[in-house]
Amino acid sequence: MYMKEVFAIGRFIRHSCDSVDFSTMSMAERMRVKYEKYWSNPDSVNMLLLIAIILNPMQKIEYVNYFLNYLFGEEKRGELKSKLSKCIKLLYQQYQSSEEASEADTQDVQANNINTDLHSIGFFLQATGRRTNTRSELDRYLQEECEPYSHKFDILNWWKVNSTRFPILGNMNREVLAIPVSMVASESVFSTGGRVFDPYRSSLTPKMVEALVCTGDWLKEDLFSALDDDGEVLQQVDQGIEFFSYFFSFYFIFVFVVFLF
């Protein structure tokens, strides 16, 4: 979902850059500079974000290639396409080698055990080195038609059902789609902005939470960095705040009385 949002934002910014309204166009141009800072360099784009879209049977590689053509120049989109194709093949080969090693061990056991390999299938495959299908799972998956688009499409359930047809790709999806795109969800647990600590969200004691929050506030303020061990500066600050509070109180009372008369 993340990279599709990035594509959508890039498309909206480009559309706004052609707006007839000058303020909208100028704002979009500034946003475009910021957008291209992070997403215009092929070397800085995480290939797993694009591979995750390819592993979605509703979009596959055609969707990715279309937006690469739309958002990038000819040189950069060609570089990205080449890099993406290389990365997904290398990733597939890594999972394929692990799967084939496991299958080879199983076939060796079956070929050497005549009681379990009654029809000598394992012996035949081991002796001839033949495969039942010369095309890879990746090629067969990409050549199939995309699934009809639907907001209710459950990609995890689709791969659960079709993992028997694509066992290697199924293993890839099990790990690729489980990668968290952002650490915000984890970091927000320790954020004090609108989040309440309770036994269900944190194992910290209330005193420890208070100490951490206060320490964080003190470290952010340059004023308290000058405090000495005796707390003299803190007393001066308190006295100054007290003086100004009394001063403004009397001032507002005076203004109110003058206004009445």
mmCIF file of C-alpha atoms in Angstrom:
data_model
loop_
_atom_site.group_PDB
_atom_site.id
_atom_site.type_symbol
_atom_site.label_atom_id
_atom_site.label_comp_id
_atom_site.label_asym_id
_atom_site.label_seq_id
_atom_site.Cartn_x
_atom_site.Cartn_y
_atom_site.Cartn_z
ATOM 1 C CA MET A 1 0.000 0.000 0.000
ATOM 2 C CA TYR A 2 2.844 2.410 0.796
ATOM 3 C CA MET A 3 4.385 2.695 -2.645
ATOM 4 C CA LYS A 4 0.986 3.018 -4.281
ATOM 5 C CA GLU A 5 0.362 6.030 -2.050
ATOM 6 C CA VAL A 6 3.703 7.459 -3.164
ATOM 7 C CA PHE A 7 2.652 7.025 -6.809
ATOM 8 C CA ALA A 8 -0.713 8.674 -6.109
ATOM 9 C CA ILE A 9 0.923 11.659 -4.403
ATOM 10 C CA GLY A 10 3.359 12.088 -7.278
ATOM 11 C CA ARG A 11 0.500 12.011 -9.785
ATOM 12 C CA PHE A 12 -1.495 14.585 -7.792
ATOM 13 C CA ILE A 13 1.502 16.903 -7.498
ATOM 14 C CA ARG A 14 2.175 16.710 -11.238
ATOM 15 C CA HIS A 15 -1.478 17.417 -11.958
ATOM 16 C CA SER A 16 -1.434 20.430 -9.593
ATOM 17 C CA CYS A 17 1.685 21.807 -11.287
ATOM 18 C CA ASP A 18 -0.448 22.301 -14.420
ATOM 19 C CA SER A 19 -3.150 24.196 -12.537
ATOM 20 C CA VAL A 20 -4.336 27.537 -13.915
ATOM 21 C CA ASP A 21 -4.362 28.943 -10.397
ATOM 22 C CA PHE A 22 -0.982 30.561 -9.736
ATOM 23 C CA SER A 23 -0.952 29.935 -5.963
ATOM 24 C CA THR A 24 -1.805 26.261 -6.433
ATOM 25 C CA MET A 25 0.794 25.863 -9.157
ATOM 26 C CA SER A 26 3.559 27.555 -7.128
ATOM 27 C CA MET A 27 2.772 25.471 -4.053
ATOM 28 C CA ALA A 28 2.745 22.289 -6.148
ATOM 29 C CA GLU A 29 6.120 23.189 -7.652
ATOM 30 C CA ARG A 30 7.636 23.474 -4.172
ATOM 31 C CA MET A 31 6.092 20.149 -3.215
ATOM 32 C CA ARG A 32 7.453 18.606 -6.403
ATOM 33 C CA VAL A 33 10.987 19.633 -5.471
ATOM 34 C CA LYS A 34 10.591 17.970 -2.071
ATOM 35 C CA TYR A 35 8.994 14.876 -3.637
ATOM 36 C CA GLU A 36 11.779 14.445 -6.172
ATOM 37 C CA LYS A 37 14.372 14.858 -3.438
ATOM 38 C CA TYR A 38 13.326 11.490 -2.010
ATOM 39 C CA TRP A 39 11.846 9.619 -4.978
ATOM 40 C CA SER A 40 13.650 10.765 -8.139
ATOM 41 C CA ASN A 41 16.904 8.894 -7.479
ATOM 42 C CA PRO A 42 16.706 5.227 -8.573
ATOM 43 C CA ASP A 43 19.439 4.298 -6.103
ATOM 44 C CA SER A 44 17.403 5.550 -3.116
ATOM 45 C CA VAL A 45 14.173 3.693 -3.941
ATOM 46 C CA ASN A 46 13.719 0.560 -1.856
ATOM 47 C CA MET A 47 13.090 -2.260 -4.328
ATOM 48 C CA LEU A 48 11.058 -4.255 -1.791
ATOM 49 C CA LEU A 49 8.396 -1.533 -1.915
ATOM 50 C CA LEU A 50 8.035 -2.141 -5.656
ATOM 51 C CA ILE A 51 8.298 -5.921 -5.334
ATOM 52 C CA ALA A 52 5.431 -5.869 -2.844
ATOM 53 C CA ILE A 53 3.225 -4.260 -5.512
ATOM 54 C CA ILE A 54 4.246 -6.888 -8.061
ATOM 55 C CA LEU A 55 3.224 -9.591 -5.596
ATOM 56 C CA ASN A 56 -0.270 -8.092 -5.527
ATOM 57 C CA PRO A 57 -2.226 -10.134 -8.127
ATOM 58 C CA MET A 58 -4.436 -7.120 -8.924
ATOM 59 C CA GLN A 59 -1.532 -4.963 -10.178
ATOM 60 C CA LYS A 60 1.592 -7.012 -10.818
ATOM 61 C CA ILE A 61 4.417 -5.499 -12.849
ATOM 62 C CA GLU A 62 2.250 -3.630 -15.383
ATOM 63 C CA TYR A 63 1.044 -1.206 -12.702
ATOM 64 C CA VAL A 64 4.582 -0.508 -11.524
ATOM 65 C CA ASN A 65 5.932 0.003 -15.040
ATOM 66 C CA TYR A 66 3.112 2.398 -15.906
ATOM 67 C CA PHE A 67 3.856 4.736 -12.999
ATOM 68 C CA LEU A 68 7.594 4.486 -13.527
ATOM 69 C CA ASN A 69 6.980 5.689 -17.079
ATOM 70 C CA TYR A 70 4.645 8.413 -15.817
ATOM 71 C CA LEU A 71 6.759 9.834 -12.992
ATOM 72 C CA PHE A 72 10.336 9.374 -14.184
ATOM 73 C CA GLY A 73 12.357 10.441 -17.175
ATOM 74 C CA GLU A 74 13.385 7.985 -19.859
ATOM 75 C CA GLU A 75 16.842 7.348 -18.425
ATOM 76 C CA LYS A 76 15.733 6.975 -14.794
ATOM 77 C CA ARG A 77 12.702 4.805 -15.509
ATOM 78 C CA GLY A 78 14.829 2.493 -17.640
ATOM 79 C CA GLU A 79 17.342 2.202 -14.830
ATOM 80 C CA LEU A 80 14.583 1.525 -12.288
ATOM 81 C CA LYS A 81 12.924 -1.119 -14.456
ATOM 82 C CA SER A 82 16.212 -2.911 -15.006
ATOM 83 C CA LYS A 83 17.075 -2.763 -11.318
ATOM 84 C CA LEU A 84 13.600 -3.969 -10.298
ATOM 85 C CA SER A 85 13.685 -6.900 -12.723
ATOM 86 C CA LYS A 86 17.119 -7.930 -11.480
ATOM 87 C CA CYS A 87 16.160 -7.657 -7.810
ATOM 88 C CA ILE A 88 12.946 -9.677 -8.029
ATOM 89 C CA LYS A 89 14.705 -12.423 -10.005
ATOM 90 C CA LEU A 90 17.552 -12.595 -7.504
ATOM 91 C CA LEU A 91 15.091 -12.708 -4.616
ATOM 92 C CA TYR A 92 13.104 -15.466 -6.320
ATOM 93 C CA GLN A 93 16.250 -17.470 -7.054
ATOM 94 C CA GLN A 94 17.253 -17.276 -3.420
ATOM 95 C CA TYR A 95 13.928 -18.749 -2.308
ATOM 96 C CA GLN A 96 13.990 -21.226 -5.188
ATOM 97 C CA SER A 97 17.402 -22.569 -4.233
ATOM 98 C CA SER A 98 16.238 -23.130 -0.667
ATOM 99 C CA GLU A 99 13.095 -24.888 -1.901
ATOM 100 C CA GLU A 100 14.973 -27.070 -4.371
ATOM 101 C CA ALA A 101 17.513 -28.068 -1.756
ATOM 102 C CA SER A 102 14.689 -29.207 0.485
ATOM 103 C CA GLU A 103 13.013 -31.086 -2.398
ATOM 104 C CA ALA A 104 16.325 -32.725 -3.390
ATOM 105 C CA ASP A 105 16.795 -34.058 0.124
ATOM 106 C CA THR A 106 13.272 -35.461 0.053
ATOM 107 C CA GLN A 107 13.780 -37.047 -3.378
ATOM 108 C CA ASP A 108 17.058 -38.615 -2.265
ATOM 109 C CA VAL A 109 15.347 -40.229 0.666
ATOM 110 C CA GLN A 110 12.462 -41.447 -1.499
ATOM 111 C CA ALA A 111 14.764 -42.738 -4.256
ATOM 112 C CA ASN A 112 16.834 -44.688 -1.769
ATOM 113 C CA ASN A 113 13.800 -46.074 0.009
ATOM 114 C CA ILE A 114 11.920 -48.466 -2.248
ATOM 115 C CA ASN A 115 9.153 -48.869 0.310
ATOM 116 C CA THR A 116 8.120 -45.192 0.181
ATOM 117 C CA ASP A 117 8.817 -44.649 -3.546
ATOM 118 C CA LEU A 118 6.583 -47.439 -4.810
ATOM 119 C CA HIS A 119 6.302 -46.122 -8.376
ATOM 120 C CA SER A 120 9.975 -45.018 -8.571
ATOM 121 C CA ILE A 121 9.025 -41.392 -9.302
ATOM 122 C CA GLY A 122 11.726 -40.071 -6.992
ATOM 123 C CA PHE A 123 14.250 -42.426 -8.514
ATOM 124 C CA PHE A 124 13.250 -41.306 -12.028
ATOM 125 C CA LEU A 125 13.536 -37.558 -11.213
ATOM 126 C CA GLN A 126 16.870 -38.036 -9.485
ATOM 127 C CA ALA A 127 18.302 -40.098 -12.306
ATOM 128 C CA THR A 128 17.134 -37.908 -15.205
ATOM 129 C CA GLY A 129 17.162 -34.485 -13.528
ATOM 130 C CA ARG A 130 13.870 -33.656 -15.251
ATOM 131 C CA ARG A 131 11.434 -31.060 -13.964
ATOM 132 C CA THR A 132 7.697 -31.215 -14.414
ATOM 133 C CA ASN A 133 7.560 -27.559 -15.569
ATOM 134 C CA THR A 134 10.457 -25.697 -17.174
ATOM 135 C CA ARG A 135 8.917 -22.255 -16.627
ATOM 136 C CA SER A 136 9.542 -20.708 -13.246
ATOM 137 C CA GLU A 137 6.739 -19.836 -10.860
ATOM 138 C CA LEU A 138 7.615 -16.167 -11.245
ATOM 139 C CA ASP A 139 7.178 -16.286 -15.032
ATOM 140 C CA ARG A 140 3.884 -18.160 -14.766
ATOM 141 C CA TYR A 141 2.583 -15.736 -12.133
ATOM 142 C CA LEU A 142 3.490 -12.626 -14.134
ATOM 143 C CA GLN A 143 2.036 -14.021 -17.373
ATOM 144 C CA GLU A 144 -1.353 -14.750 -15.815
ATOM 145 C CA GLU A 145 -4.123 -12.161 -16.051
ATOM 146 C CA CYS A 146 -4.469 -9.756 -13.145
ATOM 147 C CA GLU A 147 -7.304 -10.262 -10.706
ATOM 148 C CA PRO A 148 -10.271 -7.855 -11.064
ATOM 149 C CA TYR A 149 -9.787 -4.724 -8.989
ATOM 150 C CA SER A 150 -11.832 -4.557 -5.787
ATOM 151 C CA HIS A 151 -11.564 -2.572 -2.552
ATOM 152 C CA LYS A 152 -12.505 -5.730 -0.669
ATOM 153 C CA PHE A 153 -9.761 -7.849 -2.213
ATOM 154 C CA ASP A 154 -7.913 -9.891 0.425
ATOM 155 C CA ILE A 155 -4.358 -10.383 -0.800
ATOM 156 C CA LEU A 156 -3.381 -12.603 2.135
ATOM 157 C CA ASN A 157 -6.297 -14.943 1.535
ATOM 158 C CA TRP A 158 -5.497 -15.055 -2.204
ATOM 159 C CA TRP A 159 -1.948 -16.197 -1.532
ATOM 160 C CA LYS A 160 -3.166 -18.659 1.065
ATOM 161 C CA VAL A 161 -5.390 -20.281 -1.570
ATOM 162 C CA ASN A 162 -2.854 -20.093 -4.426
ATOM 163 C CA SER A 163 0.267 -21.028 -2.465
ATOM 164 C CA THR A 164 -0.215 -24.601 -3.675
ATOM 165 C CA ARG A 165 0.286 -23.375 -7.264
ATOM 166 C CA PHE A 166 3.092 -20.993 -6.341
ATOM 167 C CA PRO A 167 4.823 -22.443 -3.273
ATOM 168 C CA ILE A 168 8.064 -20.495 -3.764
ATOM 169 C CA LEU A 169 6.278 -17.187 -4.325
ATOM 170 C CA GLY A 170 4.051 -18.038 -1.383
ATOM 171 C CA ASN A 171 7.103 -18.226 0.857
ATOM 172 C CA MET A 172 8.304 -14.892 -0.545
ATOM 173 C CA ASN A 173 4.956 -13.254 0.189
ATOM 174 C CA ARG A 174 4.869 -14.640 3.692
ATOM 175 C CA GLU A 175 7.984 -12.622 4.506
ATOM 176 C CA VAL A 176 7.829 -9.626 2.158
ATOM 177 C CA LEU A 177 4.264 -8.620 3.012
ATOM 178 C CA ALA A 178 5.014 -8.923 6.733
ATOM 179 C CA ILE A 179 7.731 -6.238 6.657
ATOM 180 C CA PRO A 180 6.567 -3.075 8.470
ATOM 181 C CA VAL A 181 7.041 -0.053 6.212
ATOM 182 C CA SER A 182 7.288 2.427 9.090
ATOM 183 C CA MET A 183 8.480 2.376 12.691
ATOM 184 C CA VAL A 184 5.953 5.055 13.701
ATOM 185 C CA ALA A 185 3.628 2.517 15.289
ATOM 186 C CA SER A 186 6.418 1.292 17.557
ATOM 187 C CA GLU A 187 7.811 4.732 18.383
ATOM 188 C CA SER A 188 4.397 6.221 19.133
ATOM 189 C CA VAL A 189 4.116 3.940 22.163
ATOM 190 C CA PHE A 190 6.676 6.151 23.904
ATOM 191 C CA SER A 191 5.231 9.429 22.628
ATOM 192 C CA THR A 192 3.602 11.777 25.148
ATOM 193 C CA GLY A 193 1.535 13.584 22.522
ATOM 194 C CA GLY A 194 -2.012 12.410 23.040
ATOM 195 C CA ARG A 195 -1.148 8.873 24.145
ATOM 196 C CA VAL A 196 -1.995 7.703 27.639
ATOM 197 C CA PHE A 197 0.204 5.156 29.385
ATOM 198 C CA ASP A 198 -1.649 2.305 31.008
ATOM 199 C CA PRO A 199 -0.844 -1.311 31.959
ATOM 200 C CA TYR A 200 -2.025 -2.473 28.520
ATOM 201 C CA ARG A 201 0.346 -0.200 26.595
ATOM 202 C CA SER A 202 3.440 -0.168 28.747
ATOM 203 C CA SER A 203 5.021 -2.081 31.612
ATOM 204 C CA LEU A 204 6.560 1.097 33.033
ATOM 205 C CA THR A 205 5.448 2.161 36.484
ATOM 206 C CA PRO A 206 3.715 5.568 36.829
ATOM 207 C CA LYS A 207 6.704 6.997 38.731
ATOM 208 C CA MET A 208 9.086 5.898 35.983
ATOM 209 C CA VAL A 209 6.850 7.408 33.294
ATOM 210 C CA GLU A 210 6.705 10.690 35.210
ATOM 211 C CA ALA A 211 10.476 10.705 35.625
ATOM 212 C CA LEU A 212 11.032 10.048 31.903
ATOM 213 C CA VAL A 213 8.571 12.724 30.804
ATOM 214 C CA CYS A 214 9.989 15.329 33.168
ATOM 215 C CA THR A 215 13.543 14.509 32.182
ATOM 216 C CA GLY A 216 12.635 14.828 28.514
ATOM 217 C CA ASP A 217 11.074 18.232 29.095
ATOM 218 C CA TRP A 218 14.080 19.444 31.045
ATOM 219 C CA LEU A 219 16.513 18.300 28.365
ATOM 220 C CA LYS A 220 14.532 20.165 25.699
ATOM 221 C CA GLU A 221 14.632 23.464 27.612
ATOM 222 C CA ASP A 222 17.866 25.475 27.457
ATOM 223 C CA LEU A 223 16.745 27.440 30.517
ATOM 224 C CA PHE A 224 17.156 24.515 32.881
ATOM 225 C CA SER A 225 20.543 23.530 31.491
ATOM 226 C CA ALA A 226 21.970 26.398 33.592
ATOM 227 C CA LEU A 227 20.619 25.080 36.897
ATOM 228 C CA ASP A 228 23.232 24.521 39.584
ATOM 229 C CA ASP A 229 23.204 21.960 42.337
ATOM 230 C CA ASP A 230 21.655 24.369 44.877
ATOM 231 C CA GLY A 231 18.743 25.286 42.653
ATOM 232 C CA GLU A 232 19.367 29.025 42.960
ATOM 233 C CA VAL A 233 18.527 29.681 39.318
ATOM 234 C CA LEU A 234 15.266 27.778 39.702
ATOM 235 C CA GLN A 235 14.325 29.927 42.703
ATOM 236 C CA GLN A 236 15.056 33.081 40.720
ATOM 237 C CA VAL A 237 12.871 31.833 37.884
ATOM 238 C CA ASP A 238 10.031 31.076 40.298
ATOM 239 C CA GLN A 239 10.345 34.526 41.866
ATOM 240 C CA GLY A 240 10.302 36.181 38.450
ATOM 241 C CA ILE A 241 7.195 34.243 37.390
ATOM 242 C CA GLU A 242 5.481 35.129 40.694
ATOM 243 C CA PHE A 243 6.339 38.836 40.266
ATOM 244 C CA PHE A 244 4.939 39.019 36.754
ATOM 245 C CA SER A 245 1.785 37.162 37.783
ATOM 246 C CA TYR A 246 1.116 39.707 40.561
ATOM 247 C CA PHE A 247 1.946 42.597 38.260
ATOM 248 C CA PHE A 248 -0.453 41.530 35.521
ATOM 249 C CA SER A 249 -3.166 40.734 38.064
ATOM 250 C CA PHE A 250 -3.033 44.245 39.509
ATOM 251 C CA TYR A 251 -2.803 45.717 36.030
ATOM 252 C CA PHE A 252 -5.979 44.004 34.826
ATOM 253 C CA ILE A 253 -7.814 44.950 38.024
ATOM 254 C CA PHE A 254 -6.777 48.585 37.531
ATOM 255 C CA VAL A 255 -7.913 48.594 33.895
ATOM 256 C CA PHE A 256 -11.227 46.998 34.869
ATOM 257 C CA VAL A 257 -11.873 49.617 37.565
ATOM 258 C CA VAL A 258 -10.999 52.495 35.212
ATOM 259 C CA PHE A 259 -13.343 51.025 32.612
ATOM 260 C CA LEU A 260 -16.230 50.926 35.132
ATOM 261 C CA PHE A 261 -15.817 54.570 36.099
#
